[in-house]
Amino acid sequence: MKSSAQFLLQLVNEACRHSPGSKERQQNLTQIIRLVDSQLWRESTPYYEDALQETWIYFCQNICEGNSGKVYDPDKAGVVTWLNNYLRWRLKDGYIKTVKQNQQKVSVRVSNDNKIIDPVDNLPAKSSIPPLLEEIEQWVLADSQNKLRQIYVENHPQITAQTLILSRLPPETPWKQLAAEYGVSAGTLSSFYQRKCKPLLREFSKSQGYV
């Protein structure tokens, strides 16, 4: 009996046999979406639906051909893991964008003598998102030296340092959720993060002058 991952891969292969836009491909893609949807990461944030929509667009554009990114590679990750990784990246973008927008809002205040207080006096302090956080995200996503993709959990090449660091950037994905998704114990993931990912993060922070 085929596993869920094997069945999904079969559907992917079947979909990609047909030309883009064909009825046959659309039917297979729709079936994949229905099977995968319940397995995707969920959270109750205001930007979740937008991130999910972007993920499905990314899925349709890159599952067979790399139209807006790298084409899906089943040797690196299952369909669910591939999509969850992309979804988390979009959620982190949404998180950063939302915080920035909130910090840019300036409310009009009136003093006790009915004078409007200069809005400049109400400007929030500097961003609560450290510049380092955004720089780390850009560094991890770019991985220009392909270093982060080459470091992975033993016997699990799909769980790379790149994937795990992104998953643990604010808002952090719980270890329990990651363990369930990858089929690896939370302890194994946490240990790998401490031993392999944190030294890489410290090295990058030092190179940027933050440490």
Short mmCIF file of C-alpha atoms in Angstrom, two decimals:
data_model
loop_
_atom_site.label_atom_id
_atom_site.label_comp_id
_atom_site.label_asym_id
_atom_site.label_seq_id
_atom_site.Cartn_x
_atom_site.Cartn_y
_atom_site.Cartn_z
CA MET A 1 0.00 0.00 0.00
CA LYS A 2 1.38 3.40 -1.02
CA SER A 3 2.09 6.05 1.58
CA SER A 4 0.54 9.49 1.37
CA ALA A 5 3.85 10.97 0.21
CA GLN A 6 4.21 8.35 -2.52
CA PHE A 7 0.66 8.92 -3.71
CA LEU A 8 1.25 12.68 -3.84
CA LEU A 9 4.42 12.17 -5.85
CA GLN A 10 2.49 9.94 -8.25
CA LEU A 11 -0.06 12.73 -8.74
CA VAL A 12 2.73 15.25 -9.29
CA ASN A 13 4.33 13.06 -11.94
CA GLU A 14 0.96 12.55 -13.61
CA ALA A 15 0.22 16.28 -13.58
CA CYS A 16 3.59 17.14 -15.08
CA ARG A 17 3.07 14.68 -17.93
CA HIS A 18 0.41 17.01 -19.31
CA SER A 19 0.93 20.45 -20.80
CA PRO A 20 0.47 23.62 -18.70
CA GLY A 21 -3.14 24.78 -18.65
CA SER A 22 -4.50 21.44 -19.85
CA LYS A 23 -7.59 19.96 -18.25
CA GLU A 24 -5.65 16.87 -17.18
CA ARG A 25 -2.98 18.87 -15.38
CA GLN A 26 -5.55 21.05 -13.64
CA GLN A 27 -7.44 17.99 -12.41
CA ASN A 28 -4.30 16.48 -10.89
CA LEU A 29 -3.20 19.77 -9.33
CA THR A 30 -6.65 20.23 -7.81
CA GLN A 31 -6.49 16.76 -6.30
CA ILE A 32 -3.04 17.47 -4.83
CA ILE A 33 -4.30 20.73 -3.30
CA ARG A 34 -7.23 18.94 -1.68
CA LEU A 35 -4.96 16.30 -0.17
CA VAL A 36 -2.27 18.71 0.99
CA ASP A 37 -4.43 21.54 2.32
CA SER A 38 -5.21 19.91 5.67
CA GLN A 39 -1.50 19.19 6.26
CA LEU A 40 -0.27 22.74 5.85
CA TRP A 41 0.84 24.92 8.74
CA ARG A 42 -2.02 26.88 10.32
CA GLU A 43 -2.06 29.98 12.44
CA SER A 44 -4.57 32.72 13.25
CA THR A 45 -2.70 35.77 11.99
CA PRO A 46 -4.26 38.51 9.85
CA TYR A 47 -1.81 37.86 7.02
CA TYR A 48 -2.20 34.07 6.95
CA GLU A 49 -4.72 33.90 4.10
CA ASP A 50 -2.57 36.12 1.90
CA ALA A 51 0.46 33.95 2.61
CA LEU A 52 -1.53 30.80 1.86
CA GLN A 53 -2.77 32.25 -1.44
CA GLU A 54 0.80 33.11 -2.41
CA THR A 55 1.81 29.55 -1.54
CA TRP A 56 -0.79 28.01 -3.85
CA ILE A 57 0.26 30.33 -6.67
CA TYR A 58 3.87 29.32 -6.07
CA PHE A 59 2.80 25.67 -6.09
CA CYS A 60 1.05 25.92 -9.47
CA GLN A 61 3.91 27.88 -11.03
CA ASN A 62 6.78 25.70 -9.83
CA ILE A 63 5.54 22.16 -9.26
CA CYS A 64 6.35 21.16 -12.85
CA GLU A 65 8.22 24.14 -14.29
CA GLY A 66 10.22 26.75 -12.42
CA ASN A 67 8.25 29.78 -13.54
CA SER A 68 8.75 31.96 -10.46
CA GLY A 69 11.34 30.00 -8.48
CA LYS A 70 13.17 26.70 -8.47
CA VAL A 71 11.15 23.80 -9.83
CA TYR A 72 10.02 21.29 -7.19
CA ASP A 73 12.62 18.60 -6.49
CA PRO A 74 11.14 15.46 -4.86
CA ASP A 75 14.65 14.30 -3.91
CA LYS A 76 15.01 17.26 -1.53
CA ALA A 77 11.60 17.33 0.15
CA GLY A 78 8.08 15.95 0.05
CA VAL A 79 5.32 18.14 -1.38
CA VAL A 80 3.95 19.06 2.06
CA THR A 81 7.37 20.00 3.45
CA TRP A 82 8.19 22.00 0.31
CA LEU A 83 4.98 23.99 0.57
CA ASN A 84 5.20 24.45 4.34
CA ASN A 85 8.69 25.89 3.99
CA TYR A 86 7.50 28.40 1.41
CA LEU A 87 4.40 29.24 3.46
CA ARG A 88 6.52 29.98 6.52
CA TRP A 89 8.75 32.31 4.52
CA ARG A 90 5.69 34.26 3.38
CA LEU A 91 4.34 34.34 6.95
CA LYS A 92 7.59 35.79 8.22
CA ASP A 93 7.35 38.45 5.51
CA GLY A 94 3.82 39.19 6.66
CA TYR A 95 4.94 39.39 10.28
CA ILE A 96 7.70 41.87 9.52
CA LYS A 97 5.45 43.96 7.26
CA THR A 98 2.71 44.12 9.90
CA VAL A 99 5.07 45.21 12.66
CA LYS A 100 6.52 47.91 10.42
CA GLN A 101 3.05 49.17 9.51
CA ASN A 102 2.01 49.31 13.16
CA GLN A 103 5.10 51.29 14.03
CA GLN A 104 4.43 53.80 11.26
CA LYS A 105 0.96 54.68 12.52
CA VAL A 106 0.90 58.06 14.19
CA SER A 107 -2.14 58.93 16.27
CA VAL A 108 -3.25 62.52 16.76
CA ARG A 109 -3.23 63.46 20.44
CA VAL A 110 -4.57 66.56 22.17
CA SER A 111 -2.94 68.07 25.23
CA ASN A 112 -4.79 69.23 28.34
CA ASP A 113 -4.97 72.78 26.97
CA ASN A 114 -6.60 71.51 23.75
CA LYS A 115 -3.48 71.90 21.63
CA ILE A 116 -2.66 69.23 19.08
CA ILE A 117 0.56 67.53 20.03
CA ASP A 118 3.13 67.43 17.25
CA PRO A 119 2.79 63.96 15.62
CA VAL A 120 6.56 63.72 15.58
CA ASP A 121 6.44 63.52 19.37
CA ASN A 122 4.23 60.45 19.03
CA LEU A 123 6.44 58.53 16.68
CA PRO A 124 7.27 55.10 18.08
CA ALA A 125 10.74 54.15 19.04
CA LYS A 126 12.96 52.47 16.53
CA SER A 127 11.73 49.24 15.05
CA SER A 128 11.22 46.42 17.52
CA ILE A 129 12.33 44.14 14.71
CA PRO A 130 16.11 44.36 14.94
CA PRO A 131 17.81 45.06 11.59
CA LEU A 132 19.72 41.85 12.24
CA LEU A 133 16.52 39.79 11.99
CA GLU A 134 15.78 41.04 8.49
CA GLU A 135 19.41 40.62 7.49
CA ILE A 136 19.41 37.05 8.77
CA GLU A 137 16.29 36.21 6.77
CA GLN A 138 17.82 37.65 3.59
CA TRP A 139 21.09 35.83 4.23
CA VAL A 140 19.38 32.49 4.86
CA LEU A 141 17.10 32.74 1.83
CA ALA A 142 19.94 33.75 -0.50
CA ASP A 143 22.46 31.20 0.84
CA SER A 144 24.83 32.50 -1.81
CA GLN A 145 27.55 29.99 -0.95
CA ASN A 146 25.06 27.11 -0.81
CA LYS A 147 26.41 26.36 2.67
CA LEU A 148 23.15 26.22 4.59
CA ARG A 149 21.58 23.77 2.14
CA GLN A 150 24.50 21.37 2.49
CA ILE A 151 24.26 21.06 6.27
CA TYR A 152 21.42 18.79 7.32
CA VAL A 153 20.17 16.41 9.99
CA GLU A 154 21.83 13.00 9.64
CA ASN A 155 19.83 10.73 7.31
CA HIS A 156 17.36 13.57 6.66
CA PRO A 157 18.75 15.69 3.79
CA GLN A 158 15.44 17.55 3.54
CA ILE A 159 15.96 19.07 7.01
CA THR A 160 18.70 21.56 6.21
CA ALA A 161 20.19 24.33 8.31
CA GLN A 162 18.48 26.77 5.95
CA THR A 163 15.06 25.23 6.54
CA LEU A 164 15.44 25.01 10.31
CA ILE A 165 16.81 28.52 10.81
CA LEU A 166 13.92 29.97 8.81
CA SER A 167 11.45 27.93 10.82
CA ARG A 168 12.84 29.27 14.09
CA LEU A 169 12.95 32.95 13.16
CA PRO A 170 10.14 34.97 14.80
CA PRO A 171 7.36 34.00 14.85
CA GLU A 172 8.96 30.67 15.76
CA THR A 173 7.46 27.39 14.59
CA PRO A 174 7.19 25.13 17.68
CA TRP A 175 9.56 22.17 17.86
CA LYS A 176 6.57 19.87 18.34
CA GLN A 177 5.05 21.03 15.05
CA LEU A 178 8.33 20.63 13.19
CA ALA A 179 8.84 17.17 14.69
CA ALA A 180 5.40 16.05 13.52
CA GLU A 181 5.98 17.44 10.05
CA TYR A 182 9.40 15.88 9.49
CA GLY A 183 8.86 12.65 11.40
CA VAL A 184 11.89 13.38 13.59
CA SER A 185 11.91 13.88 17.36
CA ALA A 186 11.83 17.42 18.71
CA GLY A 187 15.00 16.62 20.66
CA THR A 188 16.87 15.68 17.49
CA LEU A 189 15.81 18.89 15.76
CA SER A 190 16.63 21.05 18.78
CA SER A 191 20.02 19.40 19.19
CA PHE A 192 20.85 19.93 15.51
CA TYR A 193 19.81 23.56 15.80
CA GLN A 194 22.03 24.12 18.85
CA ARG A 195 25.04 22.30 17.37
CA LYS A 196 24.88 23.36 13.73
CA CYS A 197 22.55 26.32 13.24
CA LYS A 198 23.47 28.54 16.18
CA PRO A 199 27.20 28.61 15.33
CA LEU A 200 26.27 29.66 11.78
CA LEU A 201 24.02 32.41 13.14
CA ARG A 202 26.76 33.63 15.49
CA GLU A 203 29.25 33.62 12.63
CA PHE A 204 26.91 35.70 10.45
CA SER A 205 26.09 38.11 13.29
CA LYS A 206 29.80 38.61 13.92
CA SER A 207 30.46 39.28 10.23
CA GLN A 208 27.79 41.99 10.29
CA GLY A 209 29.28 43.63 13.37
CA TYR A 210 26.47 42.72 15.77
CA VAL A 211 28.64 40.56 18.01
#
